Coordinates of C-alpha atoms and ligand atoms in Angstrom, one line a residue:
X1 CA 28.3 21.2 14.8
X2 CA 25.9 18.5 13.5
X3 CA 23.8 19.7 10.4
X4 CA 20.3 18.2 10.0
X5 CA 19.2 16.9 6.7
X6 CA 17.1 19.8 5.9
X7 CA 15.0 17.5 3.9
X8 CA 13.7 16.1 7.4
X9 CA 12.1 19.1 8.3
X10 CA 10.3 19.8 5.2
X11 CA 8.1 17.1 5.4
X12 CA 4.3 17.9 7.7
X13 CA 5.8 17.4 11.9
X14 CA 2.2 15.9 12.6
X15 CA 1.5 12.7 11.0
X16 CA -2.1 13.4 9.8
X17 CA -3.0 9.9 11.6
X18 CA -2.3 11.7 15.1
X19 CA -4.9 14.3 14.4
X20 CA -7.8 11.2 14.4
X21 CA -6.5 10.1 17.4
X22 CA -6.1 13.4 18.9
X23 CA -10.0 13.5 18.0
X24 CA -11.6 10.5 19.0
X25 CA -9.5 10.6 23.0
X26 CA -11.1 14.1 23.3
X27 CA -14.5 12.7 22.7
X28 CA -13.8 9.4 24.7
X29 CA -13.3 11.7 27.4
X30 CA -16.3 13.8 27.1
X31 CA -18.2 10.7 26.3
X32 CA -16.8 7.5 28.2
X33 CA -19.8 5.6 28.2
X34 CA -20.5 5.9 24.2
X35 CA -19.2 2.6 22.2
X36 CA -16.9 3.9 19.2
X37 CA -16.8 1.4 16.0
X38 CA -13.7 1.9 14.0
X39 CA -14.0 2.1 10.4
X40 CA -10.9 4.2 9.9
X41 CA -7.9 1.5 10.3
X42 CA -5.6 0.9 7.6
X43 CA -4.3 -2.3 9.8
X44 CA -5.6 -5.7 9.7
X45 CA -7.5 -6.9 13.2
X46 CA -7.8 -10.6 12.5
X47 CA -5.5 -13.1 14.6
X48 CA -2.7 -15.0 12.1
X49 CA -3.1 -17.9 10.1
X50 CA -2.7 -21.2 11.9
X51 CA -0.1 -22.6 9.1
X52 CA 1.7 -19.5 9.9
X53 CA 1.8 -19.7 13.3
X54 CA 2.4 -23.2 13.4
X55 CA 5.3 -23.1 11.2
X56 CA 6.7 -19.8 13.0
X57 CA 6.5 -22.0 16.2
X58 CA 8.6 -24.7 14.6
X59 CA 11.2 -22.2 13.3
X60 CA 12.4 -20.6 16.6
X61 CA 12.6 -24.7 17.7
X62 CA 15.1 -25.0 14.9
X63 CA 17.0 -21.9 16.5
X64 CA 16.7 -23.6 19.9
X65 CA 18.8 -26.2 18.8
X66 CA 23.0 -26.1 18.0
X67 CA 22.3 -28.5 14.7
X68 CA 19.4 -26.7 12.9
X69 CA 20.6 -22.5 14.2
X70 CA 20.7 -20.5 12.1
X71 CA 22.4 -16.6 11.6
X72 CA 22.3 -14.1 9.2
X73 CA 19.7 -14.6 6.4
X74 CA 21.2 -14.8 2.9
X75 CA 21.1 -11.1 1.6
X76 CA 18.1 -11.8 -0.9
X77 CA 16.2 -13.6 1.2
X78 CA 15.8 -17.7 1.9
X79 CA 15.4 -20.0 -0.9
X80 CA 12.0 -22.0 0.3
X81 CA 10.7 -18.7 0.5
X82 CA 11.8 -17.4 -3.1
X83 CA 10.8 -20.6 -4.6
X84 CA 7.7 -20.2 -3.4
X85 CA 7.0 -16.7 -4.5
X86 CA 8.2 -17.8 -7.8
X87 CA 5.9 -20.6 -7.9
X88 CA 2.9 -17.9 -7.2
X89 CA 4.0 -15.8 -10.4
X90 CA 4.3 -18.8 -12.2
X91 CA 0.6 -19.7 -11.3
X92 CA -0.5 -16.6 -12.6
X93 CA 1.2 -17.0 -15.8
X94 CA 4.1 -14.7 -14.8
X95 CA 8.1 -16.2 -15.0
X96 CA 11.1 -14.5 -13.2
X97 CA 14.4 -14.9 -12.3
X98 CA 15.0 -16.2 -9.3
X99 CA 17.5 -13.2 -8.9
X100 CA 15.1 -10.7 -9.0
X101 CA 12.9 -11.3 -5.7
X102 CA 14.4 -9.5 -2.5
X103 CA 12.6 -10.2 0.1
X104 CA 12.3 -7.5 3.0
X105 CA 10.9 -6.2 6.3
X106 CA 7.5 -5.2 4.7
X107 CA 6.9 -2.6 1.6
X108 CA 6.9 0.5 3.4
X109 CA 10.9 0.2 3.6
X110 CA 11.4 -0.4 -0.1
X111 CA 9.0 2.1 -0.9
X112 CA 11.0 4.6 0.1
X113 CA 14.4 3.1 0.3
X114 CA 14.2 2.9 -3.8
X115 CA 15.2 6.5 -3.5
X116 CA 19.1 5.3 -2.8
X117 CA 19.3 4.0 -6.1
X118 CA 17.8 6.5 -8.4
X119 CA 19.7 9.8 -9.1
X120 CA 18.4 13.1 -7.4
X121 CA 17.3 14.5 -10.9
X122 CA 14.7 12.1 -11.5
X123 CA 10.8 14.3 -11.9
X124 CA 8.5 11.7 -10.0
X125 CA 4.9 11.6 -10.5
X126 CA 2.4 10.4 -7.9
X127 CA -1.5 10.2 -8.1
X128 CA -3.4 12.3 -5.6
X129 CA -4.8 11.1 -3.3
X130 CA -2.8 8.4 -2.5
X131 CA -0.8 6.4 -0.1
X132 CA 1.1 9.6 1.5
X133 CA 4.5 7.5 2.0
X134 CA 5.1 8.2 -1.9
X135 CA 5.2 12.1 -1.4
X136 CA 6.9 12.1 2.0
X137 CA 9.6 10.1 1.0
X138 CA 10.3 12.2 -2.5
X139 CA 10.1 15.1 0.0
X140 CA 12.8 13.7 2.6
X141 CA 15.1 12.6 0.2
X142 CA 15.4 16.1 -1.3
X143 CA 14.0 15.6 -4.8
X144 CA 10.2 17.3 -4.3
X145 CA 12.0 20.8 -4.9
X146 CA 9.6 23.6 -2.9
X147 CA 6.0 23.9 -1.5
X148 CA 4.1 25.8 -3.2
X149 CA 0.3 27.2 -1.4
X150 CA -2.0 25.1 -2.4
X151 CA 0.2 22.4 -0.7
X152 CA 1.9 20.6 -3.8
X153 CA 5.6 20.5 -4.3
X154 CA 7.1 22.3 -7.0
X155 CA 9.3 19.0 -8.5
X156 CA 6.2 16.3 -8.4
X157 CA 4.1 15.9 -11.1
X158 CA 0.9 15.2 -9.5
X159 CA -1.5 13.2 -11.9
X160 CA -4.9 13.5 -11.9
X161 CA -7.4 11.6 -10.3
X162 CA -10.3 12.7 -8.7
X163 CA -14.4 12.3 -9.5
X164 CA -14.1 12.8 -13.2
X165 CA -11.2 10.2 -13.8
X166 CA -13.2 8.0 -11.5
X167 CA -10.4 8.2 -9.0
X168 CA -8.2 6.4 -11.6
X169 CA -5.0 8.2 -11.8
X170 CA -4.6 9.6 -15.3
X171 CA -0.7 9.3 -17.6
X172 CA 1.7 12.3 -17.4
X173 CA 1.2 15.3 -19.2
X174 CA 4.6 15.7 -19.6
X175 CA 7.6 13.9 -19.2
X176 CA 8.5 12.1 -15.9
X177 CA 11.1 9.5 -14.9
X178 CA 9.7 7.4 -12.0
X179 CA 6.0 7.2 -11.4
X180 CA 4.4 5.7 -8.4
X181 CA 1.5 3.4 -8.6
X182 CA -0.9 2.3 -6.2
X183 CA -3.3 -0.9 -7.0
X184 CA -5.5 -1.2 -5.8
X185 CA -5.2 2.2 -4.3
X186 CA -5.3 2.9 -0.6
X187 CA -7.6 5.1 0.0
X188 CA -9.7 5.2 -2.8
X189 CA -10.6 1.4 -3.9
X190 CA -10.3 2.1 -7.0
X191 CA -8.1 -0.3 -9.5
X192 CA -6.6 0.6 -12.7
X193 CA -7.8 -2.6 -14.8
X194 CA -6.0 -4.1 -17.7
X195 CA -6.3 -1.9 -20.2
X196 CA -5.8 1.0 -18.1
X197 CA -2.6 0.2 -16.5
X198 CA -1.2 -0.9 -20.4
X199 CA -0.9 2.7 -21.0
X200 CA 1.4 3.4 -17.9
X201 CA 3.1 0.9 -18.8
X202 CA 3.4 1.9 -22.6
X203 CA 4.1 5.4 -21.3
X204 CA 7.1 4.2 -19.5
X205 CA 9.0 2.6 -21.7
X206 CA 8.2 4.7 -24.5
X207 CA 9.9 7.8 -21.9
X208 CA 12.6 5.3 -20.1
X209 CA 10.6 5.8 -17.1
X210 CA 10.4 3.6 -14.2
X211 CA 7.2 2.2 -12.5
X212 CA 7.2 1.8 -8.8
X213 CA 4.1 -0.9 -8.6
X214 CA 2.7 -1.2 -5.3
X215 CA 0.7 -4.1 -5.0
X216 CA 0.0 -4.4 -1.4
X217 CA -3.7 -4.9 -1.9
X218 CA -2.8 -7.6 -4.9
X219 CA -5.0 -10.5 -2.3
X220 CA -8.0 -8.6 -2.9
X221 CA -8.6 -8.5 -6.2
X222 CA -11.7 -10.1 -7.4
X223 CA -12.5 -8.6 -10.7
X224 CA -11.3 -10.5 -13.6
X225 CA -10.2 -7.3 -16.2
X226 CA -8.0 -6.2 -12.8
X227 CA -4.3 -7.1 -12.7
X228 CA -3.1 -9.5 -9.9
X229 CA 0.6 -8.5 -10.7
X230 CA 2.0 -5.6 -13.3
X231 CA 3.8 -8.1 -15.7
X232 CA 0.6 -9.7 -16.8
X233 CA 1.2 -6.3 -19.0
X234 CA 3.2 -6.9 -22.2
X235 CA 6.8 -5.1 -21.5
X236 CA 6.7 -4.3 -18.2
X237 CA 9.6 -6.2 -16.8
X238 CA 11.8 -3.6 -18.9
X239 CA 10.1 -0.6 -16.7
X240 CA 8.2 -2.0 -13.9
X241 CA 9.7 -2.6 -10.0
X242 CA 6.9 -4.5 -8.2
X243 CA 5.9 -4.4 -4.5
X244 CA 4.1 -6.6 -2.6
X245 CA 3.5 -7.6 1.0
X246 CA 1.9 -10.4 3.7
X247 CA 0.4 -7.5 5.7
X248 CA -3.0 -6.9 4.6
X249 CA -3.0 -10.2 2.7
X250 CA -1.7 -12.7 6.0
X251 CA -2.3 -10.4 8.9
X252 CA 1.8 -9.3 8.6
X253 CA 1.4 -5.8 9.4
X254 CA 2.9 -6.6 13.6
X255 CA 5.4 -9.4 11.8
X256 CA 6.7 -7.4 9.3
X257 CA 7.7 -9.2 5.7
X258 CA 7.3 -8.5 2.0
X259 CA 8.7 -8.6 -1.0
X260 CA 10.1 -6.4 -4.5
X261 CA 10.4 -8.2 -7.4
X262 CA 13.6 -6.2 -9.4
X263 CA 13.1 -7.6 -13.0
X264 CA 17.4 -7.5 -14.6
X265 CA 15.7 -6.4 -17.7
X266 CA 15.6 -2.3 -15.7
X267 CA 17.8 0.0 -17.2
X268 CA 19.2 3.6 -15.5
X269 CA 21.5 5.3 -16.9
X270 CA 24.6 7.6 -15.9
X271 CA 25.2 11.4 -16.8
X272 CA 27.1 10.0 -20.4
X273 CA 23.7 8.3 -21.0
X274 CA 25.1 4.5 -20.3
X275 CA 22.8 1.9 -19.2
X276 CA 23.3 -0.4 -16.2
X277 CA 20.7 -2.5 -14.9
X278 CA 19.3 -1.5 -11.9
X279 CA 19.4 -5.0 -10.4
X280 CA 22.7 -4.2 -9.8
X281 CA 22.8 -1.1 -7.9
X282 CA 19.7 -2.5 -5.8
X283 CA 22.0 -5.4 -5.0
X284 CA 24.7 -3.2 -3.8
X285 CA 22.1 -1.6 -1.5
X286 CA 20.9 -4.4 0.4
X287 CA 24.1 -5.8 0.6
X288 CA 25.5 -2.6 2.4
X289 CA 22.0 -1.4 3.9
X290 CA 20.6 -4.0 5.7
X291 CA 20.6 -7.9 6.9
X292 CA 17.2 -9.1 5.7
X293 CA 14.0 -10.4 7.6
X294 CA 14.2 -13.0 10.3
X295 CA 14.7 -16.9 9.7
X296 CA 11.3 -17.5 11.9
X297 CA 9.2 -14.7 10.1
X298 CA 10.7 -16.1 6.8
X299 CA 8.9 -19.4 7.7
X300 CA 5.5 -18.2 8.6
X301 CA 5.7 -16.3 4.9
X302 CA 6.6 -19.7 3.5
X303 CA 3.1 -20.7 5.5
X304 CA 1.0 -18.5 3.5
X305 CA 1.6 -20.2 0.5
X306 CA 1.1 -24.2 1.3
X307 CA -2.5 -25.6 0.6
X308 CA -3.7 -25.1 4.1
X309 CA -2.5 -21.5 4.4
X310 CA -3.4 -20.2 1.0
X311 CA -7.1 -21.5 2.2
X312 CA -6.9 -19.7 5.7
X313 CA -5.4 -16.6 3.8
X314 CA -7.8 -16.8 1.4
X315 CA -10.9 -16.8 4.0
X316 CA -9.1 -14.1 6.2
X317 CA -9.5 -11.5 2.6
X318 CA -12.9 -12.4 2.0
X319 CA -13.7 -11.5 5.8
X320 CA -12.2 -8.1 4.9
X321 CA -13.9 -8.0 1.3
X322 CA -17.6 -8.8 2.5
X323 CA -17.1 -6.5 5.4
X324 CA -16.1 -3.7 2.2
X325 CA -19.2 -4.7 0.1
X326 CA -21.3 -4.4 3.3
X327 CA -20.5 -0.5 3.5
X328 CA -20.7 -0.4 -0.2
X329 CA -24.1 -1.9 -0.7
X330 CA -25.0 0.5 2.6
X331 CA -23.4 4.2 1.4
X332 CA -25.0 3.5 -2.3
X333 CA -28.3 2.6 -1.2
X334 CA -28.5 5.8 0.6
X335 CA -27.6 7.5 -2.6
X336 CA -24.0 8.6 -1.8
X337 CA -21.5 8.7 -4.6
X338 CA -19.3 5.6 -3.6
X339 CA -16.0 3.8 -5.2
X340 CA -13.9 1.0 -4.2
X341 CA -15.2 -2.0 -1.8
X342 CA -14.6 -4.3 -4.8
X343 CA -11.2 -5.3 -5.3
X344 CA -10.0 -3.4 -2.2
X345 CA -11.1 -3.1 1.3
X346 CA -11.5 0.8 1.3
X347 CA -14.4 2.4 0.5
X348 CA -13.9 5.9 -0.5
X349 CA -17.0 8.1 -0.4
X350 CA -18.4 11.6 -1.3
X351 CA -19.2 13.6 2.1
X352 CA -23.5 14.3 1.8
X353 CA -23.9 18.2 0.6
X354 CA -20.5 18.2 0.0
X355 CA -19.2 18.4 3.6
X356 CA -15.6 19.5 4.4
X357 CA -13.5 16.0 5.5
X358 CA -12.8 16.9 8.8
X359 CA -16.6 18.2 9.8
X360 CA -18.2 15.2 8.4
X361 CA -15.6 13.8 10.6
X362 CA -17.0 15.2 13.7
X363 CA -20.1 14.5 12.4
X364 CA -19.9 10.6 12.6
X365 CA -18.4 11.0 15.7
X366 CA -20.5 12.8 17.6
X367 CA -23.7 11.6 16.0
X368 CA -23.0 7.9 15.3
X369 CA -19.9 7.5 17.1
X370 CA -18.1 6.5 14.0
X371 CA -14.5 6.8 13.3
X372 CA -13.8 7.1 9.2
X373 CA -10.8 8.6 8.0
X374 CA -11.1 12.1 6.5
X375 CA -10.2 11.9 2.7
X376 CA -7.9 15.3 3.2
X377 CA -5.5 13.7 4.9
X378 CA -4.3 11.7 1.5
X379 CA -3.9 15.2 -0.1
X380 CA -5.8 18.1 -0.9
X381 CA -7.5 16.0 -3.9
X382 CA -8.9 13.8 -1.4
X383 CA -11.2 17.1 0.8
X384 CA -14.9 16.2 0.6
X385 CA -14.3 12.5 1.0
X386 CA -14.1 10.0 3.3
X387 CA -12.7 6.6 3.5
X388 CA -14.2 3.6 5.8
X389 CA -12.2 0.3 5.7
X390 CA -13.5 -3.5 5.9
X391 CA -10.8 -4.2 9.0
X392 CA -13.1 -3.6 11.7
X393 CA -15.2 -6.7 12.8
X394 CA -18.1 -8.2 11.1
X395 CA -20.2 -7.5 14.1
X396 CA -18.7 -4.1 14.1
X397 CA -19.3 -2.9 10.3
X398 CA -22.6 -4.3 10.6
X399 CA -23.6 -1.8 13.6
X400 CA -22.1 1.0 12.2
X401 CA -24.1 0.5 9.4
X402 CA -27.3 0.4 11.2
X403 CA -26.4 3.4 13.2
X404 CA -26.4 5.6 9.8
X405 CA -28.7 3.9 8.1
X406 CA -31.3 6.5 6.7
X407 CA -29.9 9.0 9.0
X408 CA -26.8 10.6 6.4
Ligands
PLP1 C1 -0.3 -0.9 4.2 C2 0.3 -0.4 3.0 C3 1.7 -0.6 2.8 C4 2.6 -1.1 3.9 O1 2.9 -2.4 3.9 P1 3.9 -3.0 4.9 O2 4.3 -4.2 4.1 O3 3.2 -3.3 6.2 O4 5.1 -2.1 5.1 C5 2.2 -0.3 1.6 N1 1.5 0.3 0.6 C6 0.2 0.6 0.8 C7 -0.6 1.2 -0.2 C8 -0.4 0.2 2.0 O5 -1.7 0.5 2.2

């Protein structure tokens, strides 16, 4: 007999995304001649980058030919495509070892494959609301203990964040080992700033904790006190583990690459209280776990970051951004409480008269035919909010807006 990992069927059988779609086919149905605008996608709609497509195209040549194939990608990732990452840190101010980039199949898989590495024990903290891979994956590898009714999980530390904080997730009240961060968050907008995200990082290494630093929105941050990468913070390569992607910054999200920068300076430590750095155990992961990210996708990352492509990148954010200030500009002027938009492309929102998520829901859907996604579905913190998103056209964003306009 084949046991399950019970672990697996903890976690919610519905992704909360299914119930939007559920949602909006019942209406199309109902409705088939009503045009819906989108402002719920977390996924980018623009077409790719020329540099990358070009370079992609000139890649899978290579492969067509017995003198320039190539196999299996070295375990860490190519070297033009390192050196170039490097070169990005370094233009920020940042230097790392070579050794410590790794690059994968997108951050979603490192976000959760970190668990391997870290022992079961480990108390993790997450802010709420949040990216829900953070709690799922604690949950499915067995370390979230047991749910307890108002939804949480007995084992997570859940830190605070909600209108008073100004959505920014406040420290640990007590003591945790591994902390998830988010910024810019998904779905809230909101950034942690300098100062702010100092005190995490103070936190952690005055505890021994680890940061997992997701940076998957690091493209779109404009403001100057808000960190492009964690180590502009004095001391964080002793704590920090640092995420990023070329999804919503290069249109990735179908191609699938990323990186995780593993500073050598990360200690864990065994039962006797021994340190080893965690560089190594991560090695011994990928080595064993999986064969990397193709040779052509590898190529069209290298893209992003030549003079042409950085431009194209660059104007494929801002298309994002000003769609995100559009919706800003439009939800304060009609007096709703609003956050994010800035240095993110969510826009997080307070429901009018305090609306439950889900009817306010219906409400732009059946009024305004106007799909946003319902802040409860990043956690209980997140009920009374909504969250639009500056991925849907220009043309899009811009009738949506009209259709609301005065009418909230
Ligand atoms: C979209 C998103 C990711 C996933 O990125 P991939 O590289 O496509 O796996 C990770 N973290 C956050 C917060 C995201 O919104």
């Amino acid at each position: 007999m084949a046991l399950a990992n019970e672990n697996y069927l903890k976690t919610p059988e519905i992704y909360c995304f299914d119930e939007i779609e559920k949602r909006v086919n019942a209406y199309k149905l109902l409705h088939p001649d009503k045009k819906i605008i989108r402002l719920g996608v977390g996924d980018v709609t623009r077409a790719l980058p020329n540099e990358v497509v070009k370079a992609m195209h000139g890649a899978i040549d290579e492969m067509a030919f017995q003198a320039t194939f190539r196999g299996y990608s070295p375990p860490q990732g190519y070297d033009f495509l390192i050196e170039k990452i490097l070169k990005d840190y370094r233009s920020m101010g940042i230097t790392l070892d070579k050794e410590s980039i790794f690059i994968n199949d997108g951050a979603k898989s490192d976000i959760g494959n970190i668990g391997h590495v870290l022992g079961r024990d480990n108390i993790i903290a997450i802010a709420e609301p949040v990216y829900p891979v953070y709690e799922n994956a604690t949950i499915m590898s067995g370390r979230a203990g047991f749910q307890t009714e108002d939804g949480k999980w007995s084992n997570v530390v859940y830190l605070r964040c909600d209108q008073e904080t100004g959505f920014i997730p406040e420290l640990p009240q007590e003591k945790v080992d591994i902390i998830y961060l988010c910024n810019p968050n998904n779905p809230t907008g909101t950034s942690l700033n300098k100062i702010e995200l100092k005190r995490f990082v103070d936190y952690a290494i005055e505890q021994d904790a680890i940061i997992v630093y997701d940076a998957a929105y690091q493209a779109y941050v404009t403001e100057d006190d808000v960190p492009k990468s964690i180590y502009e913070i004095k001391g964080a390569k002793k704590v920090a583990i640092e995420i990023r992607s070329f999804s919503k910054t290069a249109g990735f999200t179908g191609l699938r690459c990323g990186f995780s920068v593993f500073p050598p300076e990360i200690t864990v430590h065994n039962m006797m209280g021994e340190g080893f750095p965690l560089i190594k155990l991560w090695s011994r992961r990928n080595a064993n776990y999986t064969n990397g990210v193709s040779y052509v996708v590898q190529r069209g990352a290298e893209a992003v970051f030549s003079r042409k492509g950085k431009a194209e990148v660059r104007e494929l954010v801002n298309y994002y951004l000003n769609n995100a200030s559009l919706i800003r500009k439009e939800l304060l002027s009609m007096g709703l409480k609003v956050y994010g938009g800035k240095s993110s492309p969510y826009v997080w929102f307070k429901t009018p008269d305090g609306e439950a998520s889900w009817k306010f829901f219906q409400q732009l859907l059946y009024e305004f035919q106007i799909v946003g996604t319902p802040g409860v579905v990043f956690g209980n913190a997140g009920e009374g909010y909504m969250r639009f998103t500056g991925f849907s056209s220009r043309e899009g964003t811009e009738m949506a807006m009209q259709r609301i306009r005065g009418n909230l």
